[in-house]
Tab-separated table of C-alpha atoms (C1' of nucleotides) in Angstrom:
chain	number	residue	atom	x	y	z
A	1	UNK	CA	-42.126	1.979	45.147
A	2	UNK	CA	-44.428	-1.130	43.818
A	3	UNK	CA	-41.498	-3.542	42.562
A	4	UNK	CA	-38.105	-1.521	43.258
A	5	UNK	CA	-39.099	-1.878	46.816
A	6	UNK	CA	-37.917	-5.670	46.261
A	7	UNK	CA	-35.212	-4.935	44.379
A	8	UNK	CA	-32.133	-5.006	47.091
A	9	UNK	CA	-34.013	-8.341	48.685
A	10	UNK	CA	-34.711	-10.549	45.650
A	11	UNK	CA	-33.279	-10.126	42.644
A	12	UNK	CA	-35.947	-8.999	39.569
A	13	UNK	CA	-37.132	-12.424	37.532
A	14	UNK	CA	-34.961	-10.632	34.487
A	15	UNK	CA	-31.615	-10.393	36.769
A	16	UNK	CA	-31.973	-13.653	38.134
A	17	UNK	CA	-32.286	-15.489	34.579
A	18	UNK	CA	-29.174	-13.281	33.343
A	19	UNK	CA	-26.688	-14.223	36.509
A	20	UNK	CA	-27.698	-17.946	36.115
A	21	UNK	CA	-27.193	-16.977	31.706
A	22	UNK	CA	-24.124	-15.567	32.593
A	23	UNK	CA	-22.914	-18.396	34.822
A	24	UNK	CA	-23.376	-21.188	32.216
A	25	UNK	CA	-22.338	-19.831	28.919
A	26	UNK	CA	-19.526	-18.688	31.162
A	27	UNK	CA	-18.796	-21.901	32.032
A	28	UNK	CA	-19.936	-23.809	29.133
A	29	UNK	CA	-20.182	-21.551	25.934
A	30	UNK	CA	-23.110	-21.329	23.181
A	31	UNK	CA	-23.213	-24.812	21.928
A	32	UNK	CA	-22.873	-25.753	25.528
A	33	UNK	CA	-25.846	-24.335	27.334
A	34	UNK	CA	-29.279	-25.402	27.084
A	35	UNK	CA	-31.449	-22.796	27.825
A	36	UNK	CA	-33.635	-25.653	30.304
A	37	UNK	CA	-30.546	-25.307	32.091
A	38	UNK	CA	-30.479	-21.675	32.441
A	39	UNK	CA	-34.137	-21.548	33.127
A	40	UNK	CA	-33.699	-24.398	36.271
A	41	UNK	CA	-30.127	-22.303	37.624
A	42	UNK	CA	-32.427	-19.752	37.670
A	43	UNK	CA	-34.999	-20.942	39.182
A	44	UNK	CA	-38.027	-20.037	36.486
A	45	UNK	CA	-39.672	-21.869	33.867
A	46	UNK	CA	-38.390	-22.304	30.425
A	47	UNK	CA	-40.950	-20.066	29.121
A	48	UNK	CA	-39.925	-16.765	30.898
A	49	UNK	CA	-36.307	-16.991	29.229
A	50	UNK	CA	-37.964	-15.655	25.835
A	51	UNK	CA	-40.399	-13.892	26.777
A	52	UNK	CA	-37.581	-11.582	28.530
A	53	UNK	CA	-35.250	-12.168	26.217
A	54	UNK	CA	-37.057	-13.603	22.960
A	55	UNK	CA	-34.326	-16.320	22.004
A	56	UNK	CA	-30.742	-17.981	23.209
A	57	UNK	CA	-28.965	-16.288	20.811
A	58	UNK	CA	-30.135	-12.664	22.074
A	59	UNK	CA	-29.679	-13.660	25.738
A	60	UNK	CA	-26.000	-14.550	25.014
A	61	UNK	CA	-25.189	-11.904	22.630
A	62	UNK	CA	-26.734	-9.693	25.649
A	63	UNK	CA	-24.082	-11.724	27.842
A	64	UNK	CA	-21.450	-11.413	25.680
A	65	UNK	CA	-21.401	-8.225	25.096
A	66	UNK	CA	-21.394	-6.833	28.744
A	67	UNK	CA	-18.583	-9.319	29.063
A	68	UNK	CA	-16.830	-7.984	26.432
A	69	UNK	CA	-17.399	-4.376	27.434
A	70	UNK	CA	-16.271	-4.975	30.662
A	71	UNK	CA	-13.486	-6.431	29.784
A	72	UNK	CA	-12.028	-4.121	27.488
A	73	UNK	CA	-13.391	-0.567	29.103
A	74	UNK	CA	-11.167	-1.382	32.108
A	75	UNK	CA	-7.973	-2.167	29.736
A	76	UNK	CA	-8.736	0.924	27.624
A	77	UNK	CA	-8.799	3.432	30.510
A	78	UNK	CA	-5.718	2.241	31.620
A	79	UNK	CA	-4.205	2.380	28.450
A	80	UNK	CA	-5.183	5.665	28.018
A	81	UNK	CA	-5.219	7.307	31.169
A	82	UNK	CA	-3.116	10.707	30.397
A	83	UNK	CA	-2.293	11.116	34.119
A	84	UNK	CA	-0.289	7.639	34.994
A	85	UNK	CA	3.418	6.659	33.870
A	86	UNK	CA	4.006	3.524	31.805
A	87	UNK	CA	5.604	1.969	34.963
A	88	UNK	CA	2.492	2.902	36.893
A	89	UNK	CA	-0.386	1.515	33.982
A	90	UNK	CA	1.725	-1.994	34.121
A	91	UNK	CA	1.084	-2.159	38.000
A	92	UNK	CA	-2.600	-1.401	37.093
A	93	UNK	CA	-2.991	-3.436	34.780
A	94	UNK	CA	-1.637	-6.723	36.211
A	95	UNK	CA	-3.650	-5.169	39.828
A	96	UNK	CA	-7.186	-4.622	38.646
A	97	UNK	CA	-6.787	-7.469	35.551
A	98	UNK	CA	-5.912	-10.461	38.467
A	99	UNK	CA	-7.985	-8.701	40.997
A	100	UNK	CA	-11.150	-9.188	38.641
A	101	UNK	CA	-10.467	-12.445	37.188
A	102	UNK	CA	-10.213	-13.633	40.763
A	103	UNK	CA	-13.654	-13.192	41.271
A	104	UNK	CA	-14.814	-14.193	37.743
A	105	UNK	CA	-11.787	-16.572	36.562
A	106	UNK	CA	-13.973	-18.152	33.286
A	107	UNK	CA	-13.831	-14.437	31.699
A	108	UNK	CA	-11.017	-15.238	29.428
A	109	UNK	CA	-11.836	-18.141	27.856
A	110	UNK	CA	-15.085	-17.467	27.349
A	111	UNK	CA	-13.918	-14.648	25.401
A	112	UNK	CA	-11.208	-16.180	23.638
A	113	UNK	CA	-12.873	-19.313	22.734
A	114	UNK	CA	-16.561	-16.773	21.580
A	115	UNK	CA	-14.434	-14.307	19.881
A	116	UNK	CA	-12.738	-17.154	17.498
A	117	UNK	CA	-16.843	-18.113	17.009
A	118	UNK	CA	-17.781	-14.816	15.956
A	119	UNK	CA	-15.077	-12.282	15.300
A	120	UNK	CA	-17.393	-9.041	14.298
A	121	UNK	CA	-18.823	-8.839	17.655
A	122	UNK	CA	-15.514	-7.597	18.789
A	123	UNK	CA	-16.502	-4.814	16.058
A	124	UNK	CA	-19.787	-3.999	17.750
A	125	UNK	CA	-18.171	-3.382	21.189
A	126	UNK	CA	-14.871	-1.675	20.620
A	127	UNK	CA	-15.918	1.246	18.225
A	128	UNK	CA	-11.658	1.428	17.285
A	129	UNK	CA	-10.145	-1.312	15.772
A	130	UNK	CA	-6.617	0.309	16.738
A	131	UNK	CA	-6.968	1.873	20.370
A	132	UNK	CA	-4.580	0.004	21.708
A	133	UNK	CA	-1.907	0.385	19.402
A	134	UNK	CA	-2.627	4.273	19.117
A	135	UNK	CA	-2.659	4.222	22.923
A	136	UNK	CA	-1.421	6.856	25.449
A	137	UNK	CA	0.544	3.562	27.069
A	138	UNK	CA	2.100	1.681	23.946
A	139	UNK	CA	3.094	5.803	23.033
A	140	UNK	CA	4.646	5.520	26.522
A	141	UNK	CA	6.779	2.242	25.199
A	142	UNK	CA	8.259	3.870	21.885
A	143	UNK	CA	9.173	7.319	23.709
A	144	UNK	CA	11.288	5.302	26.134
A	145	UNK	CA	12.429	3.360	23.142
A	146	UNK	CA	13.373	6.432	21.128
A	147	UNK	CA	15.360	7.519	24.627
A	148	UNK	CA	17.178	4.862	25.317
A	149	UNK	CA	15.516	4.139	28.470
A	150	UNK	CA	14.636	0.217	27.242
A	151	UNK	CA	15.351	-2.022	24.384
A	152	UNK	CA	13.613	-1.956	21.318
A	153	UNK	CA	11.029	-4.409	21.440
A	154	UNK	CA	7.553	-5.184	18.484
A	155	UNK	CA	4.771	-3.725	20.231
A	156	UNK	CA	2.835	-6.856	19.869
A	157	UNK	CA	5.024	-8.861	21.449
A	158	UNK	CA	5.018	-6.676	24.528
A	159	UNK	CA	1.461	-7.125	24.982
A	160	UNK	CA	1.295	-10.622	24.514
A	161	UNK	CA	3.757	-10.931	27.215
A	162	UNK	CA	2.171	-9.192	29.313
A	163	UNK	CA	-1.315	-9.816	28.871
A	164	UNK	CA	0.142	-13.430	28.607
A	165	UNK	CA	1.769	-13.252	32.044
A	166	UNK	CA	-1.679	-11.772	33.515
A	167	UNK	CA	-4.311	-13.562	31.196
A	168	UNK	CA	-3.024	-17.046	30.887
A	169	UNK	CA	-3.038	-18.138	34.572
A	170	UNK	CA	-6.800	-18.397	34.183
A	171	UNK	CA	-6.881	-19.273	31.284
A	172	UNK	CA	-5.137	-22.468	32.125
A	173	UNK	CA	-6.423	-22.841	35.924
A	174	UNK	CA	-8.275	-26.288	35.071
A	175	UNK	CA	-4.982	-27.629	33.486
A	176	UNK	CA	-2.430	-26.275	36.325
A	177	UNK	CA	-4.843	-27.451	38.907
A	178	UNK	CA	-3.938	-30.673	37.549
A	179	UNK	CA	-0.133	-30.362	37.434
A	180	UNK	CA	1.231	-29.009	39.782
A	181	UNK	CA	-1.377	-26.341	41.820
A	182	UNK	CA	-2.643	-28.102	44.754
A	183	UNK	CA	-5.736	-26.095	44.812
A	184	UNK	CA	-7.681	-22.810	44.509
A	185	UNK	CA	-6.253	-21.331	47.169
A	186	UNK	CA	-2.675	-22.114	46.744
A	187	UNK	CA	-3.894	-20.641	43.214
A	188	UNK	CA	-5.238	-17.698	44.951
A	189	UNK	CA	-2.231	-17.344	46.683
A	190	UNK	CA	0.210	-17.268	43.094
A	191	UNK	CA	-1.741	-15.132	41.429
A	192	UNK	CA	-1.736	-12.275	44.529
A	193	UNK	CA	2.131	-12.592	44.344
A	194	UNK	CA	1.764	-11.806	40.652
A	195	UNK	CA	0.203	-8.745	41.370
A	196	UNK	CA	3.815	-7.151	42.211
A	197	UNK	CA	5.460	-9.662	40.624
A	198	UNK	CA	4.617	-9.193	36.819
A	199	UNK	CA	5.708	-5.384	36.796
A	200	UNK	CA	9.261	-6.258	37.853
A	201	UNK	CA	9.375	-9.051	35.275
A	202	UNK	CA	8.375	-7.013	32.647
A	203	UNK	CA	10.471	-4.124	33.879
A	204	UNK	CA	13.106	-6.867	33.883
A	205	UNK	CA	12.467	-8.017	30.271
A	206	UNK	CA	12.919	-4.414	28.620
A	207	UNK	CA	16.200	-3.672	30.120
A	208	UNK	CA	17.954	-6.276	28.302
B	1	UNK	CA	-1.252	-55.820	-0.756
B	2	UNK	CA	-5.189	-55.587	-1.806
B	3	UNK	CA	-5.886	-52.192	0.443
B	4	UNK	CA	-2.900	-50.934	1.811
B	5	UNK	CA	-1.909	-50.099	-1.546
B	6	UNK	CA	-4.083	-47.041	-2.055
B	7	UNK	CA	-3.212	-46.354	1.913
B	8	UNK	CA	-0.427	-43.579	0.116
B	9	UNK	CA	-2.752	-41.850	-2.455
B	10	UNK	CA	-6.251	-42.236	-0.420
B	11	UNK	CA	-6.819	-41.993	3.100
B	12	UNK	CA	-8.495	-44.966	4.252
B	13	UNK	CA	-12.258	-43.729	5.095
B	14	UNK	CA	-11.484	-44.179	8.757
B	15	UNK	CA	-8.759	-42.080	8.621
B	16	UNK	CA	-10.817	-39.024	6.402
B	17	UNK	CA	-13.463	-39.464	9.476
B	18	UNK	CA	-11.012	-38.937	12.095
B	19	UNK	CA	-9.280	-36.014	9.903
B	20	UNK	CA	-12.049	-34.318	9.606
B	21	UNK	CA	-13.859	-35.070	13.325
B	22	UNK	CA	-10.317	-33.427	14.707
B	23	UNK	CA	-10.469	-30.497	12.430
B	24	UNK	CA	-13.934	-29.762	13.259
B	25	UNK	CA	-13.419	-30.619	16.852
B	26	UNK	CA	-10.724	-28.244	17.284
B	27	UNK	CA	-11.974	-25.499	15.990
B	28	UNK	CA	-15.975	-25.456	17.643
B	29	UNK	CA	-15.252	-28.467	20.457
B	30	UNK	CA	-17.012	-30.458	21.319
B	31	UNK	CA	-21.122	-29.156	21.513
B	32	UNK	CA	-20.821	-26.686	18.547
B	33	UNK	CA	-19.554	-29.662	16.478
B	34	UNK	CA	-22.324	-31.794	14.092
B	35	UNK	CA	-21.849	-35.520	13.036
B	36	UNK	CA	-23.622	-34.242	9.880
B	37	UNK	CA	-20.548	-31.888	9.589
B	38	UNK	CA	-18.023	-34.066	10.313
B	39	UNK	CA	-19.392	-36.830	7.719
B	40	UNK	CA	-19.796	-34.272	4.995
B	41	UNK	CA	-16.348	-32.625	5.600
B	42	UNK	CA	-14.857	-36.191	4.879
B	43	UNK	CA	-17.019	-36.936	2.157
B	44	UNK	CA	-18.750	-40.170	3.225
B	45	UNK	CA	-22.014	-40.815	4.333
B	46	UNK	CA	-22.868	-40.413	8.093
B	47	UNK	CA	-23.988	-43.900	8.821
B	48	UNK	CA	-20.321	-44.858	8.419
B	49	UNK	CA	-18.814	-42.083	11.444
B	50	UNK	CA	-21.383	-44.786	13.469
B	51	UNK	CA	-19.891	-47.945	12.037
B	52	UNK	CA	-16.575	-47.005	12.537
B	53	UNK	CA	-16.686	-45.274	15.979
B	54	UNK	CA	-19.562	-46.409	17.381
B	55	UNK	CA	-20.997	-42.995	18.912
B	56	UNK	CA	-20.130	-38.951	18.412
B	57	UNK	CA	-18.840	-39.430	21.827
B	58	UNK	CA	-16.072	-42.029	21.399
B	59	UNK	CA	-14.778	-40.506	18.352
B	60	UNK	CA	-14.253	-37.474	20.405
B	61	UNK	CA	-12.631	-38.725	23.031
B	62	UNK	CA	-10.137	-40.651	20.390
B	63	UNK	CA	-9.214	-37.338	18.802
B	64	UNK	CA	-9.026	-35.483	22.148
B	65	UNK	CA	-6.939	-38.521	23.577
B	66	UNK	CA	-4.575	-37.753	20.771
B	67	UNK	CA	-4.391	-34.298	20.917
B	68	UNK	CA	-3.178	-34.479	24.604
B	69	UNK	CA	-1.062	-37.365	23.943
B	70	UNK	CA	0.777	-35.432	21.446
B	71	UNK	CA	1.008	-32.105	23.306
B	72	UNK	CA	2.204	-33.656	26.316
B	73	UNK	CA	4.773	-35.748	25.001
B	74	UNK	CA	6.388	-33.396	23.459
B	75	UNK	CA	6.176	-31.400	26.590
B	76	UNK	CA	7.624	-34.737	29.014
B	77	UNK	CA	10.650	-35.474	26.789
B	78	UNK	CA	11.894	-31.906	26.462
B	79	UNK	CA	11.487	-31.276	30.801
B	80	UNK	CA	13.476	-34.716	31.369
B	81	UNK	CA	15.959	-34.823	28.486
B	82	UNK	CA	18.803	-35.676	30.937
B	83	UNK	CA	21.087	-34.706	28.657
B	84	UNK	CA	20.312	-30.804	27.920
B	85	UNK	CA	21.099	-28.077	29.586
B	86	UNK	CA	18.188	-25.237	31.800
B	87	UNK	CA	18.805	-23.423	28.608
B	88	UNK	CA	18.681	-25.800	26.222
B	89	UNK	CA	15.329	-26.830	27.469
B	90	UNK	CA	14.098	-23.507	27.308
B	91	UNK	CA	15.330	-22.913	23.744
B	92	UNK	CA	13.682	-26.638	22.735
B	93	UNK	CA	10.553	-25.869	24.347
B	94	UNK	CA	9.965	-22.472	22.563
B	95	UNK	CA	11.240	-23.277	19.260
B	96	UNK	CA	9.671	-26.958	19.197
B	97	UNK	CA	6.194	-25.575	20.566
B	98	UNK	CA	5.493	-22.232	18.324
B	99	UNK	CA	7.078	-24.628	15.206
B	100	UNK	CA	3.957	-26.825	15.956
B	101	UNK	CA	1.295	-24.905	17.085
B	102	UNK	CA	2.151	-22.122	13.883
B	103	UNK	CA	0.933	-25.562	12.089
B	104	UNK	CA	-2.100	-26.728	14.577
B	105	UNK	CA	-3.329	-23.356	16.019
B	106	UNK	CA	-6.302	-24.084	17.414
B	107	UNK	CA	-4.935	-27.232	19.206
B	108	UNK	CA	-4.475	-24.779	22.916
B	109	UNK	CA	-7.724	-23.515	22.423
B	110	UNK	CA	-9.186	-26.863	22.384
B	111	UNK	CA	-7.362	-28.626	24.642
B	112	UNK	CA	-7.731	-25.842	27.544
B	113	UNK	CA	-11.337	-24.917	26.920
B	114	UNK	CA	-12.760	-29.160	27.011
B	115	UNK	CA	-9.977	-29.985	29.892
B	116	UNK	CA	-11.866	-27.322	31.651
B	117	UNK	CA	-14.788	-29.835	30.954
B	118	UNK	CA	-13.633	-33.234	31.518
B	119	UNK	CA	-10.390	-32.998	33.663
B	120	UNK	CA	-10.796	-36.654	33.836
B	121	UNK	CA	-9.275	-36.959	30.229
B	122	UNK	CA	-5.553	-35.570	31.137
B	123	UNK	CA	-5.198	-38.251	34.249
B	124	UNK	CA	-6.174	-40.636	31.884
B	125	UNK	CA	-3.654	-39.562	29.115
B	126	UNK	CA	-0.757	-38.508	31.530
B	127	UNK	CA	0.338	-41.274	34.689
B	128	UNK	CA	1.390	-38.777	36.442
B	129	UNK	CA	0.085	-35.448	37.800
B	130	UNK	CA	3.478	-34.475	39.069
B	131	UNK	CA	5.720	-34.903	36.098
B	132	UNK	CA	6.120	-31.369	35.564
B	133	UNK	CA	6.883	-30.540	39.306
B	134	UNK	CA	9.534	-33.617	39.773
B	135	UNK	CA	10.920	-33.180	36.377
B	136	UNK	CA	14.609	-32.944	35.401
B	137	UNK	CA	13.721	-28.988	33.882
B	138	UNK	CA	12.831	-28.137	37.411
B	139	UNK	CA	15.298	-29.935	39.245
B	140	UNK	CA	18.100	-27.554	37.367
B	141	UNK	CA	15.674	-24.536	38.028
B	142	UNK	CA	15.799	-25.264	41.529
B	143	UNK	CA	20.313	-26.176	41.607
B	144	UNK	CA	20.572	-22.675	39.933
B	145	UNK	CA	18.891	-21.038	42.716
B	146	UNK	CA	20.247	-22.813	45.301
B	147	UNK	CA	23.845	-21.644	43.147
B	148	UNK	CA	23.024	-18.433	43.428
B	149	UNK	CA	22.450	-17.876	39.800
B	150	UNK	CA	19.291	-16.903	39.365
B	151	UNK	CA	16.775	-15.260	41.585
B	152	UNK	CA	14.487	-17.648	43.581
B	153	UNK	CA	11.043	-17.985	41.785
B	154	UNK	CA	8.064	-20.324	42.842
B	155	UNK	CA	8.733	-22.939	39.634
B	156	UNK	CA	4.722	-22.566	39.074
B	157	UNK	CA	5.465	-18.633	38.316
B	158	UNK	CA	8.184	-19.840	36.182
B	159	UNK	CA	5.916	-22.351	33.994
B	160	UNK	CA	2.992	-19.796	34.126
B	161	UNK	CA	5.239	-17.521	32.465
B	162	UNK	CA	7.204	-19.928	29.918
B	163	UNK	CA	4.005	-21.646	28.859
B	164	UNK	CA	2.191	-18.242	29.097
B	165	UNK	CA	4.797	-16.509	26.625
B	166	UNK	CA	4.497	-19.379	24.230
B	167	UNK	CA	0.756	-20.754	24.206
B	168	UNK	CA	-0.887	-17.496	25.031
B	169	UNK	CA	-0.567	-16.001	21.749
B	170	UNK	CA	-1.988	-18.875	19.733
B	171	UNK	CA	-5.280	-18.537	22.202
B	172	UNK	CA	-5.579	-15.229	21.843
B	173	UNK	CA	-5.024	-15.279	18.204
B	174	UNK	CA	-8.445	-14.202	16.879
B	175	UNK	CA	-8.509	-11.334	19.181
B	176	UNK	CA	-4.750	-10.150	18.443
B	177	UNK	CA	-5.926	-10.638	14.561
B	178	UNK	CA	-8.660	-7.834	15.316
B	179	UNK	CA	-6.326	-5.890	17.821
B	180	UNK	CA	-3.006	-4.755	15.892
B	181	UNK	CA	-1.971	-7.894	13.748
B	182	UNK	CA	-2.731	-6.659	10.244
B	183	UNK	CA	-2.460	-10.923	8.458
B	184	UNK	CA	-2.156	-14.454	9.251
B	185	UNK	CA	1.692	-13.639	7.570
B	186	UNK	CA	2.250	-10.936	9.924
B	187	UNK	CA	1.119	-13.438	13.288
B	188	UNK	CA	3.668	-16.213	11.793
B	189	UNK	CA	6.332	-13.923	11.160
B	190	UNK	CA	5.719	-12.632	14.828
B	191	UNK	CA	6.031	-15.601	16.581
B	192	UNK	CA	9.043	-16.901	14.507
B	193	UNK	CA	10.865	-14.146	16.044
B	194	UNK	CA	9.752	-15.068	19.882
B	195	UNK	CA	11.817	-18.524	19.301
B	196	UNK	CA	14.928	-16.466	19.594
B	197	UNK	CA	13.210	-14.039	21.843
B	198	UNK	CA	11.558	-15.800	24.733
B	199	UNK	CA	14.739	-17.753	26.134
B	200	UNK	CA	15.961	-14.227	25.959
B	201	UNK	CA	13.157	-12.675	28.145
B	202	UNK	CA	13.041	-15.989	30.698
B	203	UNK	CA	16.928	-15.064	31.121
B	204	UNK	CA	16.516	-11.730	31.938
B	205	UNK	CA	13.625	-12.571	34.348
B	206	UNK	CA	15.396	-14.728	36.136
B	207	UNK	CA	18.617	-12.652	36.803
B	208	UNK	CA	16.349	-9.924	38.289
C	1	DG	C1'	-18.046	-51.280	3.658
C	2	DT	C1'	-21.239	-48.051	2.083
C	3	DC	C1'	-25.539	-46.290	1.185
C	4	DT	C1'	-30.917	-44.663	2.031
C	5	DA	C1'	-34.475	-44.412	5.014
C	6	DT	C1'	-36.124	-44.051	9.494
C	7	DA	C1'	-36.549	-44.340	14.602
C	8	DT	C1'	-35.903	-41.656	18.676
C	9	DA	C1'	-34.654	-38.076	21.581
C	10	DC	C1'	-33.724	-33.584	22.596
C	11	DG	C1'	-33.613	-28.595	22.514
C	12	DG	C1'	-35.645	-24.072	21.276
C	13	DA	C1'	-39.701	-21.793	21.034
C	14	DT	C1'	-44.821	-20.732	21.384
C	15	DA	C1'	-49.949	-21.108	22.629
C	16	DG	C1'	-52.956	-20.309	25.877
C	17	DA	C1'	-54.720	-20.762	30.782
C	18	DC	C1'	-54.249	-18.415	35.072
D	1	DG	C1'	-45.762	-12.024	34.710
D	2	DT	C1'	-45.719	-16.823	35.296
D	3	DC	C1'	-47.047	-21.329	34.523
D	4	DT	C1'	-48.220	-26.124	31.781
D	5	DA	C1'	-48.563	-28.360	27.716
D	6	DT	C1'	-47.140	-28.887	23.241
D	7	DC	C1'	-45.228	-28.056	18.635
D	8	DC	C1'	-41.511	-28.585	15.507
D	9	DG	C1'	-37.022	-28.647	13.766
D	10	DT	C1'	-32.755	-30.839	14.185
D	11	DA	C1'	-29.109	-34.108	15.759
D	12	DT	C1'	-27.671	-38.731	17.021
D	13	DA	C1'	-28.045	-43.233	16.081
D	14	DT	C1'	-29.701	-47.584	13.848
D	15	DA	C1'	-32.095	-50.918	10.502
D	16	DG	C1'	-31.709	-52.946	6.514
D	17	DA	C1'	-30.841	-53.001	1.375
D	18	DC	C1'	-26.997	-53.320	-1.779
DNA sequence: GTCTATATACGGATAGAC
DNA sequence: GTCTATCCGTATATAGAC
């Protein structure tokens, strides 16, 4: 009762100095963020950032790794779900991938540009170097392979298309904002039609 | 005669500076990169990065300056090359990009993640923000739909997809290393094959 | 042009009062 | 738990000798 009472209404000190955390190195990486910063987003003094969380580099690896973990627990269910056809995990995917980068479009290259930083914390999340190519879904690929049913294709490069078609959007939002996408809306708008789109693309690609 | 003689064996000590600043930059940007690096990397003292560029800042914005420059323009005369054909330019832009980048990696990485910071610095490197919209690529995008031979497609879907194909892998290189590519000789040999294969896939997209 | 030594500022972290 | 004040290492930049 004492302090959970609050909880719903204001966010705990701890919570509010990880959203405002997770906002800048988001945003602005490692090297980028100055923990003042985080401290004055948050709204607390400097001094309650390590006493929470003892030092920047715990807070972000903290950060990071729920990042990362969310990230990649939502691809490997997918991947692996026993119950779902390969045509039905590529609607998923490209569904539930743009639907959450929507709301949190600095994801990807804050993982791509951290991971290159420091590769082994990859390690620490994902306990399987090799679940996705031992995957239920990239099994899916070489059975219709084997059948006849699409062309052979490199495993790798059918993820890097299609992670590319899903990923890369936001990954390069600043720079198409600049060339050609009006705004975030219109950039809302292309990335909803992708939802259906990518599937028939792909679908498109292996029949060749 | 009296110093541009050694200009072929020795780099002049400007030169090792910016060498080294763009190395460095490019692989931990801007923040994560020390002048104290930079000056030992090119073997000179680091009074002289001061002399020679005045500030940490300016000799960034030289080596990002570049780095756009040269990514762009390759991009600009491949789109308007009045004289190739949809396909051509499609074939060019694959086989001319992942022929670079296999040498320059971490050049998307870069350019993406500090655009994101300074969007200023592509208006000031590029004249235009609607060179890729208006360009001759697009124009014969656009005649082959209005032909009837190829499906209609937002051009932005089409470019997200191109670029997405061909730049995405080299971002998401240290992940893919740690996700199914075994090597750096494995990645190469990869994306040596997706010269030949991406105007393939675009093709097959498009006739959907 | 190139070096050594140093000024100055800034960022991460802690001590200690409340 | 939260604050103010402060310490200390480090990073950028410059002064000045050679």
């Amino acid at each position: 009762m004492e302090k959970n009472a609050s909880k719903k209404l204001d966010k705990s000190t701890e919570e509010k100095i990880k959203s405002a955390a997770r906002l800048l190195f988001q945003q602005k990486g490692f090297a980028g963020t100055k923990t003042r910063d985080i401290a004055e987003a948050a709204g607390i003094n400097l001094a309650l950032l390590n006493y929470y969380f003892r030092s920047k580099e715990k807070l972000f690896e903290l950060i990071m790794k729920e990042s990362l973990g969310g990230f990649f627990s939502v691809l490997k269910n997918i991947f692996n779900d026993p119950n779902s056809t390969f045509e039905e995990k590529i609607e998923q995917l490209a569904d539930t991938y743009i639907s959450n980068l929507l709301l949190n479009p600095d994801i990807p290259t804050f993982i791509l540009s951290e991971v290159r930083n420091n590769p082994e914390t990859l390690l620490a999340v994902m306990n399987s170097k090799t679940f996705m190519i031992e995957s239920v879904f990239l099994a899916q690929l070489q059975e219709k392979i084997k059948q006849g049913e699409c062309q052979p294709i490199h495993p790798m490069h059918f993820l890097m298309n299609l992670l590319g078609m899903t990923v890369f959007p936001f990954v390069s939002k600043p720079m198409l904002l600049h060339l050609g996408i009006k705004s975030e809306s219109d950039f809302t708008a292309l990335l909803e039609e992708r939802k259906k789109l990518i599937p028939i693309w792909i679908k498109a690609m292996l029949k060749t």
